Amino acid sequence: MAGGRTFFGHPWGLATLFGTEMWERFSWYGMRAILATFMAASVARNGLGMSEETAQAVVGVYQALVYLVALPGGWIADRILGPRRSVFWGGFVIMLGHISMAIPVTTPLFVWLGLLLIISGTGLLKPNVSVMVGRLYSEDEDGRRDAGFSLFYLGINLGAFFAPLVVGWLAAGDRWHLGFGAAAVGMAFGLTQYVWGGRSLRGTGERPGLRLSPDERRRFGRLAGLGTGAAVVALGLWALTGTLTIDRFTIVITVIILAVPVAYFCYIMMGGHHLTEDERDRMKAYIWLFIAAAIFWMIYDLAPTKLLFFAERHTDLSLFGVRIQAATTQSFNPLFIMIFVPVFAALWVRLGTRVSTPQKFGFALITVGLSFVVMAIAAALAGAGRVSVWWLVLVYVIQVFGELSLSPVGLSVTTKLAPEAFKSQMLGVWFIAVSVGDAVGGQTGRLSRVLSDPAYYLVLAALAIAAGVALFMFTRRLRVLMAEHYHAEAIR
C-alpha cells in the first residue's frame, strides 16, 4: 500500500487489528489467570467451591472448546458473515460473556453462561482477525506480510503479559468478579477501537468468500436448530436421571473432542478423495506430529491450572522483594516469548534444513518434559514449606524454548503436508491438536487422587520425554514419508 498513514511501515489497518487482538487477548488471559483459583475457592471466599481436580478439568475443557470452535467460526465467516463482521460480533459476544461472569451473585449460572458466550465469541473472532491481517497485503508481499504477522504476534503477547498483572491485582482479596469485570472492559476497549479504526481496513474482509444461497441458509438454520435442540434435550434427559455432574460432563466433552480428529483423519485417509500415494504418506507422518503436538499442549497448557495452584499454595510469592499475586505468574510465559522469539527466529534461519521438523517437535517434547522434572523437584521441596517463585520462572523459561520449537513450525508443516483437497481445512486441524491436548490435560488432574504431586509431574514428564525420544529415533522414517530433504549427518 503506497502512501498514506502507516503503522511501523505497514498498512494502518494493522494498527486497528493489532489493538483489537491485544485487548481480546487481554480479556482472555486476564480471565484465565484467575478462573481456576476462583472455581476452587470456597463459597465463603466468593468462589464456586470445586475441588482442584474438577476446576482443572473444567478449565481444560473450556480451553479445548475455544480452539475447537475456531473451525465453525471460520466457516461462518466464509459462508455467512464475512471476516469483518465476524470479528465484531465475536468481540461483542466475548464482552457479554465477561460481563455475565462479572455479575456478583452466588449462583454459578452466570459463570456457565459467561464461559459459553466467551467460547462462542472467540470462535468467531480468533481465526478471522488473523485472516484480515493477511488480506491487508497483496499476494506478492510475502516478506511484508510475515513482518506484519510478527507485529501482530507482539500485540497478542503484550495483552497476555499485562492482563494477569491487572486482573490478578483487582481480583486479590477474593474480588473475583472485579477481575472478570476488568476483562470485560478490556474487550470493550478492543471493540471500540475496532469500530473507530474501521475506515483503515478499506473494505478488508467485508464479504464472505462464498456466500450461502437462500436455500443453503435455510438448510443451515434447520440443521443448527436441530443440533442445538438435540443437545439441550440430551442434557435435560441426562439431568433427569440424576447422574449429571460437572466431572462427568467434562469427561463426555473430552471424549467427543478426542473423537473429532480420529473421525477426521479416517475421513481423509479412507474417503474417496483421490489422494496420491505421496499425499497418503505425508498424512501418515502428519498424524504422528499431530499426536506429538497434542502431548506437548497437554502439559504446556496446565499453566492456568496445576501450575497456578502450585503458585498459590506452595510458593513464596515474592520477586526482587516485591509481593506479587499468584495470577502474576501467568505473565512469565508471554514475557519470555517476547524476549526469545527473535532469538529462535534467527536460530532456525541459521540452521536451515539441518534440523528437521520431527527433530524440532522432539526437542519441544523433551524440553516440556524437563520442565515438569523441575516441577517435580519443586513439589518435593514444597513438602517442607513454601519454595521460591523462581522455580516457576525456570519452568516457564524451559517451556517457552519448547513452544518456540513447535508452535511456529506447526502451521507451516500443516500447510506443507496437507493433501491438495484439504489445504484450507487442515489449518483448522492444527488447532484441534491444541484442543485435544487441553482437554486431556484437564483430565490428568484426577491422577492427583492416586499420585503425590512430585509423582504426578514425573509421570507427565516421562510421557513427554519418551514421545520426544521416539520422534528422534524415527526422524529418518518420518522425513522419508514427508519427502523432506535432509543432510544425512544431521539425523544420525
Short mmCIF file of C-alpha atoms in Angstrom, two decimals:
data_model
loop_
_atom_site.label_atom_id
_atom_site.label_comp_id
_atom_site.label_asym_id
_atom_site.label_seq_id
_atom_site.Cartn_x
_atom_site.Cartn_y
_atom_site.Cartn_z
CA MET A 1 0.00 0.00 0.00
CA ALA A 2 1.80 3.09 -1.23
CA GLY A 3 1.49 6.42 0.60
CA GLY A 4 -0.93 7.22 3.39
CA ARG A 5 -0.66 6.67 7.10
CA THR A 6 1.37 3.64 8.15
CA PHE A 7 1.96 1.55 11.28
CA PHE A 8 5.72 0.90 11.55
CA GLY A 9 5.81 0.89 7.76
CA HIS A 10 2.73 -1.34 7.41
CA PRO A 11 -0.86 -0.54 6.38
CA TRP A 12 -2.60 1.45 9.12
CA GLY A 13 -5.28 -1.23 9.22
CA LEU A 14 -2.70 -3.40 11.00
CA ALA A 15 -2.80 -0.95 13.94
CA THR A 16 -6.55 -1.49 14.20
CA LEU A 17 -6.25 -5.27 14.15
CA PHE A 18 -3.19 -5.16 16.43
CA GLY A 19 -5.21 -3.28 19.05
CA THR A 20 -8.28 -5.48 18.66
CA GLU A 21 -6.31 -8.66 19.18
CA MET A 22 -4.23 -7.17 22.00
CA TRP A 23 -7.36 -6.27 24.00
CA GLU A 24 -9.11 -9.54 23.16
CA ARG A 25 -6.06 -11.43 24.45
CA PHE A 26 -6.04 -9.14 27.50
CA SER A 27 -9.59 -10.24 28.28
CA TRP A 28 -8.83 -13.93 27.56
CA TYR A 29 -5.59 -14.23 29.52
CA GLY A 30 -6.82 -11.97 32.30
CA MET A 31 -9.88 -14.09 32.97
CA ARG A 32 -7.89 -17.31 32.53
CA ALA A 33 -5.36 -16.17 35.14
CA ILE A 34 -7.98 -16.26 37.91
CA LEU A 35 -10.57 -18.75 36.59
CA ALA A 36 -9.23 -21.95 38.17
CA THR A 37 -8.50 -20.35 41.55
CA PHE A 38 -11.97 -18.75 41.53
CA MET A 39 -13.58 -22.11 40.87
CA ALA A 40 -11.54 -23.84 43.58
CA ALA A 41 -12.06 -21.08 46.16
CA SER A 42 -14.61 -21.87 48.86
CA VAL A 43 -18.08 -20.33 48.83
CA ALA A 44 -17.02 -18.33 51.89
CA ARG A 45 -14.31 -16.77 49.68
CA ASN A 46 -16.88 -15.96 46.96
CA GLY A 47 -15.73 -18.91 44.82
CA LEU A 48 -17.55 -21.96 43.45
CA GLY A 49 -16.14 -24.43 46.00
CA MET A 50 -14.93 -27.02 43.46
CA SER A 51 -12.08 -29.41 44.09
CA GLU A 52 -8.83 -28.52 42.32
CA GLU A 53 -9.21 -31.62 40.12
CA THR A 54 -12.68 -30.56 38.96
CA ALA A 55 -11.57 -26.97 38.37
CA GLN A 56 -8.64 -28.24 36.30
CA ALA A 57 -10.98 -30.41 34.21
CA VAL A 58 -13.39 -27.53 33.61
CA VAL A 59 -10.66 -25.10 32.56
CA GLY A 60 -9.13 -27.78 30.32
CA VAL A 61 -12.42 -28.39 28.52
CA TYR A 62 -13.09 -24.65 28.30
CA GLN A 63 -9.74 -24.03 26.61
CA ALA A 64 -10.25 -27.04 24.35
CA LEU A 65 -13.65 -25.84 23.15
CA VAL A 66 -12.27 -22.38 22.38
CA TYR A 67 -9.82 -23.92 19.91
CA LEU A 68 -12.35 -26.40 18.56
CA VAL A 69 -14.97 -23.77 17.66
CA ALA A 70 -12.42 -21.92 15.53
CA LEU A 71 -13.39 -24.37 12.76
CA PRO A 72 -17.12 -23.47 12.61
CA GLY A 73 -16.17 -19.84 13.29
CA GLY A 74 -14.07 -19.76 10.15
CA TRP A 75 -16.86 -21.43 8.17
CA ILE A 76 -19.45 -18.88 9.33
CA ALA A 77 -17.15 -16.06 8.20
CA ASP A 78 -16.52 -17.71 4.82
CA ARG A 79 -20.14 -18.50 4.09
CA ILE A 80 -22.37 -16.08 6.05
CA LEU A 81 -20.93 -13.03 7.81
CA GLY A 82 -17.54 -12.31 6.28
CA PRO A 83 -14.40 -11.91 8.44
CA ARG A 84 -15.00 -8.25 9.33
CA ARG A 85 -18.47 -8.69 10.82
CA SER A 86 -17.42 -11.99 12.40
CA VAL A 87 -14.68 -10.20 14.34
CA PHE A 88 -17.09 -7.52 15.55
CA TRP A 89 -19.85 -9.88 16.64
CA GLY A 90 -17.32 -12.28 18.12
CA GLY A 91 -15.84 -9.49 20.24
CA PHE A 92 -19.31 -8.31 21.26
CA VAL A 93 -20.32 -11.79 22.42
CA ILE A 94 -16.99 -12.18 24.28
CA MET A 95 -17.67 -8.89 26.08
CA LEU A 96 -21.15 -10.10 27.08
CA GLY A 97 -19.56 -13.28 28.41
CA HIS A 98 -17.16 -11.38 30.65
CA ILE A 99 -19.98 -9.10 31.82
CA SER A 100 -22.01 -12.18 32.74
CA MET A 101 -19.11 -13.53 34.81
CA ALA A 102 -18.63 -10.13 36.47
CA ILE A 103 -22.15 -10.15 37.96
CA PRO A 104 -21.55 -10.63 41.73
CA VAL A 105 -24.21 -13.22 42.51
CA THR A 106 -23.90 -16.51 44.37
CA THR A 107 -25.47 -18.67 41.67
CA PRO A 108 -22.96 -20.18 39.19
CA LEU A 109 -25.48 -19.81 36.36
CA PHE A 110 -23.94 -16.56 35.13
CA VAL A 111 -20.47 -18.11 35.23
CA TRP A 112 -21.51 -21.00 32.97
CA LEU A 113 -23.37 -18.60 30.67
CA GLY A 114 -20.31 -16.37 30.53
CA LEU A 115 -17.99 -19.23 29.59
CA LEU A 116 -20.41 -20.37 26.87
CA LEU A 117 -20.55 -16.86 25.42
CA ILE A 118 -16.76 -16.45 25.52
CA ILE A 119 -16.27 -19.79 23.76
CA SER A 120 -18.76 -18.84 21.05
CA GLY A 121 -17.39 -15.34 20.56
CA THR A 122 -13.76 -16.43 20.44
CA GLY A 123 -14.63 -18.97 17.76
CA LEU A 124 -15.81 -16.08 15.59
CA LEU A 125 -13.10 -13.56 16.41
CA LYS A 126 -9.87 -15.52 16.79
CA PRO A 127 -9.49 -17.18 13.36
CA ASN A 128 -10.92 -14.28 11.39
CA VAL A 129 -8.86 -11.43 12.78
CA SER A 130 -5.77 -13.32 11.56
CA VAL A 131 -7.37 -13.77 8.14
CA MET A 132 -7.88 -10.00 7.92
CA VAL A 133 -4.24 -9.32 8.78
CA GLY A 134 -3.20 -11.47 5.83
CA ARG A 135 -5.62 -9.67 3.49
CA LEU A 136 -4.07 -6.27 4.19
CA TYR A 137 -1.24 -7.24 1.85
CA SER A 138 -1.16 -8.14 -1.83
CA GLU A 139 -0.18 -11.66 -2.89
CA ASP A 140 3.35 -10.62 -3.88
CA GLU A 141 4.16 -9.08 -0.46
CA ASP A 142 5.20 -12.24 1.37
CA GLY A 143 8.05 -10.56 3.24
CA ARG A 144 5.95 -7.62 4.45
CA ARG A 145 3.11 -9.98 5.37
CA ASP A 146 5.43 -12.09 7.54
CA ALA A 147 6.74 -8.94 9.23
CA GLY A 148 3.16 -7.76 9.75
CA PHE A 149 2.24 -11.01 11.44
CA SER A 150 5.30 -10.63 13.69
CA LEU A 151 3.96 -7.24 14.86
CA PHE A 152 0.53 -8.79 15.28
CA TYR A 153 2.07 -11.57 17.38
CA LEU A 154 3.67 -8.89 19.56
CA GLY A 155 0.20 -7.47 20.25
CA ILE A 156 -1.01 -10.88 21.37
CA ASN A 157 1.81 -11.22 23.86
CA LEU A 158 1.53 -7.66 25.14
CA GLY A 159 -2.10 -8.33 26.04
CA ALA A 160 -1.18 -11.69 27.55
CA PHE A 161 1.61 -10.10 29.63
CA PHE A 162 -0.29 -7.19 31.17
CA ALA A 163 -3.62 -8.97 31.72
CA PRO A 164 -2.62 -11.23 34.65
CA LEU A 165 -0.91 -8.27 36.35
CA VAL A 166 -4.01 -6.07 36.19
CA VAL A 167 -6.71 -8.70 36.64
CA GLY A 168 -4.79 -10.54 39.35
CA TRP A 169 -4.36 -7.32 41.34
CA LEU A 170 -8.04 -6.40 41.02
CA ALA A 171 -9.18 -9.91 41.98
CA ALA A 172 -6.96 -10.02 45.09
CA GLY A 173 -8.85 -10.37 48.36
CA ASP A 174 -11.48 -12.61 46.71
CA ARG A 175 -12.76 -9.79 44.48
CA TRP A 176 -13.11 -12.28 41.63
CA HIS A 177 -15.95 -10.50 39.85
CA LEU A 178 -13.98 -7.26 39.77
CA GLY A 179 -11.25 -9.13 37.90
CA PHE A 180 -13.82 -10.54 35.46
CA GLY A 181 -15.16 -7.02 35.02
CA ALA A 182 -11.69 -5.81 34.02
CA ALA A 183 -11.64 -8.47 31.31
CA ALA A 184 -14.99 -7.13 30.05
CA VAL A 185 -13.62 -3.58 29.98
CA GLY A 186 -10.58 -4.79 28.04
CA MET A 187 -12.79 -6.36 25.36
CA ALA A 188 -14.89 -3.20 25.25
CA PHE A 189 -11.72 -1.18 24.55
CA GLY A 190 -10.86 -3.60 21.77
CA LEU A 191 -14.30 -3.32 20.17
CA THR A 192 -14.30 0.47 20.42
CA GLN A 193 -11.01 0.92 18.63
CA TYR A 194 -12.01 -1.77 16.07
CA VAL A 195 -15.10 0.23 15.11
CA TRP A 196 -13.23 3.56 15.36
CA GLY A 197 -10.45 2.31 13.08
CA GLY A 198 -12.78 0.58 10.64
CA ARG A 199 -12.03 3.00 7.81
CA SER A 200 -8.37 1.99 7.85
CA LEU A 201 -9.35 -1.55 6.86
CA ARG A 202 -10.56 -0.22 3.50
CA GLY A 203 -13.11 -2.93 2.85
CA THR A 204 -10.89 -5.81 4.01
CA GLY A 205 -12.98 -8.86 4.93
CA GLU A 206 -16.35 -7.21 4.31
CA ARG A 207 -17.81 -10.01 2.22
CA PRO A 208 -17.93 -13.79 2.70
CA GLY A 209 -15.68 -15.77 0.40
CA LEU A 210 -18.56 -17.94 -0.85
CA ARG A 211 -21.90 -16.72 0.50
CA LEU A 212 -24.60 -19.30 1.17
CA SER A 213 -27.53 -19.29 -1.20
CA PRO A 214 -31.02 -18.70 0.30
CA ASP A 215 -31.72 -22.46 0.17
CA GLU A 216 -28.41 -23.24 1.85
CA ARG A 217 -29.14 -20.66 4.55
CA ARG A 218 -32.49 -22.28 5.33
CA ARG A 219 -30.87 -25.70 5.40
CA PHE A 220 -28.11 -24.43 7.70
CA GLY A 221 -30.69 -22.81 10.00
CA ARG A 222 -32.65 -26.05 10.27
CA LEU A 223 -29.55 -28.11 10.98
CA ALA A 224 -28.25 -25.62 13.56
CA GLY A 225 -31.64 -25.53 15.26
CA LEU A 226 -31.95 -29.31 15.29
CA GLY A 227 -28.41 -29.74 16.60
CA THR A 228 -28.94 -27.21 19.39
CA GLY A 229 -32.29 -28.71 20.27
CA ALA A 230 -30.88 -32.23 20.35
CA ALA A 231 -28.05 -31.13 22.66
CA VAL A 232 -30.47 -29.38 25.03
CA VAL A 233 -32.80 -32.40 25.11
CA ALA A 234 -29.88 -34.79 25.71
CA LEU A 235 -28.62 -32.66 28.60
CA GLY A 236 -32.13 -32.39 30.01
CA LEU A 237 -32.66 -36.13 29.93
CA TRP A 238 -29.26 -36.70 31.48
CA ALA A 239 -30.09 -34.26 34.25
CA LEU A 240 -33.40 -36.05 34.91
CA THR A 241 -31.53 -39.29 35.56
CA GLY A 242 -29.74 -37.62 38.47
CA THR A 243 -26.32 -38.67 37.17
CA LEU A 244 -25.30 -35.38 35.52
CA THR A 245 -22.31 -33.86 37.33
CA ILE A 246 -19.66 -31.36 36.28
CA ASP A 247 -16.98 -34.07 36.40
CA ARG A 248 -18.93 -36.46 34.18
CA PHE A 249 -19.83 -33.67 31.78
CA THR A 250 -16.15 -32.75 31.29
CA ILE A 251 -15.32 -36.41 30.63
CA VAL A 252 -18.02 -36.66 27.94
CA ILE A 253 -16.83 -33.45 26.26
CA THR A 254 -13.23 -34.74 26.35
CA VAL A 255 -14.27 -37.99 24.67
CA ILE A 256 -16.12 -36.04 21.97
CA ILE A 257 -13.08 -33.81 21.37
CA LEU A 258 -10.85 -36.90 21.08
CA ALA A 259 -13.26 -38.40 18.56
CA VAL A 260 -13.11 -35.37 16.25
CA PRO A 261 -9.53 -35.83 14.93
CA VAL A 262 -9.93 -39.62 14.79
CA ALA A 263 -13.03 -39.24 12.62
CA TYR A 264 -11.42 -36.53 10.51
CA PHE A 265 -8.23 -38.45 9.78
CA CYS A 266 -10.27 -41.57 8.94
CA TYR A 267 -12.36 -39.42 6.58
CA ILE A 268 -9.23 -38.13 4.84
CA MET A 269 -7.41 -41.46 4.62
CA MET A 270 -10.34 -43.73 3.82
CA GLY A 271 -12.69 -41.48 1.86
CA GLY A 272 -12.71 -41.31 -1.90
CA HIS A 273 -10.69 -38.10 -2.24
CA HIS A 274 -8.29 -39.31 -4.93
CA LEU A 275 -5.25 -38.91 -2.68
CA THR A 276 -1.96 -39.73 -4.34
CA GLU A 277 0.44 -42.19 -2.70
CA ASP A 278 2.70 -39.28 -1.72
CA GLU A 279 -0.21 -37.45 -0.10
CA ARG A 280 -1.11 -40.54 1.90
CA ASP A 281 2.48 -40.90 3.09
CA ARG A 282 2.61 -37.25 4.14
CA MET A 283 -0.64 -37.63 6.08
CA LYS A 284 0.75 -40.69 7.89
CA ALA A 285 3.71 -38.58 9.00
CA TYR A 286 1.42 -35.71 9.97
CA ILE A 287 -0.70 -37.91 12.24
CA TRP A 288 2.40 -38.66 14.34
CA LEU A 289 3.29 -34.98 14.50
CA PHE A 290 -0.32 -34.22 15.49
CA ILE A 291 -0.10 -36.69 18.40
CA ALA A 292 3.22 -35.18 19.46
CA ALA A 293 1.73 -31.68 19.42
CA ALA A 294 -1.27 -32.83 21.49
CA ILE A 295 1.08 -34.28 24.12
CA PHE A 296 3.04 -31.03 24.20
CA TRP A 297 -0.07 -28.87 24.71
CA MET A 298 -1.41 -31.31 27.30
CA ILE A 299 1.48 -30.29 29.57
CA TYR A 300 2.12 -26.74 28.39
CA ASP A 301 -1.46 -25.57 28.93
CA LEU A 302 -1.54 -26.72 32.56
CA ALA A 303 -0.14 -23.26 33.37
CA PRO A 304 -3.52 -21.72 34.33
CA THR A 305 -4.50 -24.71 36.49
CA LYS A 306 -1.92 -27.03 38.04
CA LEU A 307 0.94 -24.52 37.99
CA LEU A 308 -1.33 -21.71 39.14
CA PHE A 309 -2.50 -23.78 42.12
CA PHE A 310 1.15 -24.54 42.92
CA ALA A 311 1.97 -20.83 42.82
CA GLU A 312 -0.91 -20.03 45.16
CA ARG A 313 -0.42 -22.84 47.68
CA HIS A 314 3.28 -23.68 47.66
CA THR A 315 5.41 -20.70 46.61
CA ASP A 316 6.70 -17.59 48.32
CA LEU A 317 5.13 -15.03 46.00
CA SER A 318 7.92 -12.50 46.05
CA LEU A 319 10.06 -11.23 43.16
CA PHE A 320 13.02 -8.97 43.93
CA GLY A 321 11.47 -8.28 47.32
CA VAL A 322 8.10 -7.26 45.85
CA ARG A 323 4.97 -9.23 46.75
CA ILE A 324 3.01 -10.50 43.74
CA GLN A 325 -0.29 -12.28 43.19
CA ALA A 326 -0.45 -15.93 42.11
CA ALA A 327 -2.04 -14.74 38.86
CA THR A 328 1.09 -12.67 38.14
CA THR A 329 2.99 -15.90 37.43
CA GLN A 330 0.84 -16.24 34.30
CA SER A 331 2.70 -13.22 32.88
CA PHE A 332 6.04 -15.07 32.87
CA ASN A 333 5.23 -17.03 29.72
CA PRO A 334 4.38 -14.13 27.36
CA LEU A 335 7.31 -12.13 28.74
CA PHE A 336 9.77 -14.87 27.81
CA ILE A 337 8.09 -15.38 24.44
CA MET A 338 8.67 -11.71 23.57
CA ILE A 339 12.30 -12.00 24.67
CA PHE A 340 13.16 -15.22 22.84
CA VAL A 341 11.08 -15.03 19.62
CA PRO A 342 13.79 -13.12 17.68
CA VAL A 343 16.47 -15.46 19.04
CA PHE A 344 14.70 -18.60 17.82
CA ALA A 345 13.68 -16.99 14.52
CA ALA A 346 17.35 -16.27 13.80
CA LEU A 347 18.35 -19.73 15.01
CA TRP A 348 16.02 -21.57 12.62
CA VAL A 349 17.19 -19.45 9.70
CA ARG A 350 20.81 -20.22 10.57
CA LEU A 351 20.23 -23.97 10.94
CA GLY A 352 18.13 -24.22 7.78
CA THR A 353 17.34 -27.80 6.74
CA ARG A 354 19.96 -29.30 9.04
CA VAL A 355 17.29 -29.61 11.73
CA SER A 356 14.12 -31.33 10.59
CA THR A 357 10.53 -30.80 11.67
CA PRO A 358 10.39 -34.09 13.64
CA GLN A 359 13.58 -33.07 15.45
CA LYS A 360 12.10 -29.68 16.37
CA PHE A 361 8.96 -31.40 17.67
CA GLY A 362 11.11 -33.91 19.55
CA PHE A 363 13.14 -31.13 21.15
CA ALA A 364 9.91 -29.37 22.17
CA LEU A 365 8.57 -32.52 23.85
CA ILE A 366 11.81 -33.19 25.71
CA THR A 367 12.02 -29.59 26.96
CA VAL A 368 8.42 -29.51 28.16
CA GLY A 369 9.08 -32.86 29.87
CA LEU A 370 12.20 -31.48 31.55
CA SER A 371 10.16 -28.50 32.78
CA PHE A 372 7.98 -30.96 34.70
CA VAL A 373 11.06 -32.69 36.10
CA VAL A 374 11.89 -29.27 37.57
CA MET A 375 8.30 -29.05 38.84
CA ALA A 376 8.67 -32.46 40.50
CA ILE A 377 11.77 -31.23 42.35
CA ALA A 378 9.97 -28.04 43.40
CA ALA A 379 6.93 -30.03 44.57
CA ALA A 380 9.15 -32.33 46.64
CA LEU A 381 10.85 -29.34 48.27
CA ALA A 382 7.44 -27.73 48.91
CA GLY A 383 6.66 -30.59 51.29
CA ALA A 384 8.89 -28.84 53.83
CA GLY A 385 7.37 -25.40 53.25
CA ARG A 386 6.87 -22.79 50.55
CA VAL A 387 9.53 -22.64 47.84
CA SER A 388 10.83 -19.66 45.89
CA VAL A 389 8.71 -18.49 42.97
CA TRP A 390 11.92 -18.60 40.92
CA TRP A 391 11.27 -22.31 40.46
CA LEU A 392 8.25 -21.36 38.36
CA VAL A 393 10.29 -18.78 36.48
CA LEU A 394 12.71 -21.56 35.49
CA VAL A 395 9.84 -23.84 34.46
CA TYR A 396 8.33 -21.19 32.19
CA VAL A 397 11.69 -20.37 30.58
CA ILE A 398 12.21 -24.03 29.69
CA GLN A 399 8.65 -24.37 28.38
CA VAL A 400 9.00 -21.32 26.15
CA PHE A 401 12.03 -22.93 24.50
CA GLY A 402 9.75 -25.84 23.67
CA GLU A 403 6.91 -23.67 22.41
CA LEU A 404 9.15 -21.72 20.07
CA SER A 405 10.42 -25.01 18.66
CA LEU A 406 6.94 -26.40 17.98
CA SER A 407 4.28 -23.71 17.69
CA PRO A 408 5.69 -21.62 14.79
CA VAL A 409 6.56 -24.82 12.90
CA GLY A 410 3.14 -26.40 13.37
CA LEU A 411 1.12 -24.30 10.93
CA SER A 412 3.92 -24.37 8.40
CA VAL A 413 4.21 -28.16 8.37
CA THR A 414 0.41 -28.47 8.33
CA THR A 415 0.13 -26.50 5.09
CA LYS A 416 3.09 -28.40 3.65
CA LEU A 417 1.76 -31.90 4.34
CA ALA A 418 -1.94 -31.26 3.66
CA PRO A 419 -3.40 -33.07 0.63
CA GLU A 420 -4.44 -30.71 -2.17
CA ALA A 421 -8.14 -31.39 -1.48
CA PHE A 422 -7.78 -30.34 2.17
CA LYS A 423 -5.37 -27.37 2.06
CA SER A 424 -7.71 -24.88 3.75
CA GLN A 425 -9.38 -27.27 6.17
CA MET A 426 -6.11 -28.65 7.50
CA LEU A 427 -5.16 -25.30 9.03
CA GLY A 428 -8.02 -25.82 11.48
CA VAL A 429 -6.80 -29.34 12.23
CA TRP A 430 -3.63 -27.93 13.80
CA PHE A 431 -5.79 -26.13 16.37
CA ILE A 432 -7.59 -29.40 17.10
CA ALA A 433 -4.23 -30.73 18.37
CA VAL A 434 -4.26 -27.91 20.94
CA SER A 435 -7.88 -28.73 21.75
CA VAL A 436 -7.11 -32.42 22.32
CA GLY A 437 -4.10 -31.58 24.49
CA ASP A 438 -6.05 -29.11 26.63
CA ALA A 439 -8.98 -31.47 27.14
CA VAL A 440 -6.80 -34.44 28.13
CA GLY A 441 -4.55 -32.22 30.25
CA GLY A 442 -7.60 -31.11 32.21
CA GLN A 443 -8.43 -34.71 33.00
CA THR A 444 -4.92 -35.51 34.25
CA GLY A 445 -5.77 -33.72 37.47
CA ARG A 446 -7.57 -36.89 38.52
CA LEU A 447 -4.17 -38.56 38.82
CA SER A 448 -3.60 -36.43 41.91
CA ARG A 449 -6.03 -38.69 43.75
CA VAL A 450 -3.60 -41.60 43.50
CA LEU A 451 -0.24 -39.86 42.98
CA SER A 452 1.72 -37.39 45.05
CA ASP A 453 2.44 -34.07 43.34
CA PRO A 454 6.09 -34.98 42.55
CA ALA A 455 4.96 -38.31 41.08
CA TYR A 456 2.24 -36.56 39.04
CA TYR A 457 4.77 -34.23 37.43
CA LEU A 458 7.23 -37.08 36.81
CA VAL A 459 4.60 -39.26 35.10
CA LEU A 460 3.72 -36.49 32.64
CA ALA A 461 7.41 -35.63 32.20
CA ALA A 462 8.23 -39.26 31.36
CA LEU A 463 5.42 -39.38 28.78
CA ALA A 464 6.61 -36.22 27.03
CA ILE A 465 10.31 -37.18 27.09
CA ALA A 466 9.55 -40.70 25.80
CA ALA A 467 7.50 -39.22 22.94
CA GLY A 468 10.31 -36.79 22.14
CA VAL A 469 12.93 -39.55 22.10
CA ALA A 470 10.67 -41.62 19.83
CA LEU A 471 10.49 -38.75 17.33
CA PHE A 472 14.28 -38.53 17.24
CA MET A 473 14.53 -42.30 16.76
CA PHE A 474 12.10 -42.28 13.84
CA THR A 475 13.19 -38.98 12.30
CA ARG A 476 14.65 -40.67 9.22
CA ARG A 477 11.45 -42.62 8.55
CA LEU A 478 9.24 -39.57 9.09
CA ARG A 479 11.34 -37.46 6.78
CA VAL A 480 11.01 -40.08 4.06
CA LEU A 481 7.22 -40.05 4.47
CA MET A 482 7.23 -36.25 4.44
CA ALA A 483 9.51 -36.15 1.39
CA GLU A 484 11.61 -33.69 3.38
CA HIS A 485 15.14 -33.12 2.17
CA TYR A 486 17.81 -33.65 4.79
CA HIS A 487 21.51 -33.83 5.46
CA ALA A 488 22.32 -37.39 6.48
CA GLU A 489 24.76 -36.26 9.16
CA ALA A 490 22.04 -34.21 10.86
CA ILE A 491 19.93 -37.21 11.83
CA ARG A 492 22.48 -39.86 12.74
#
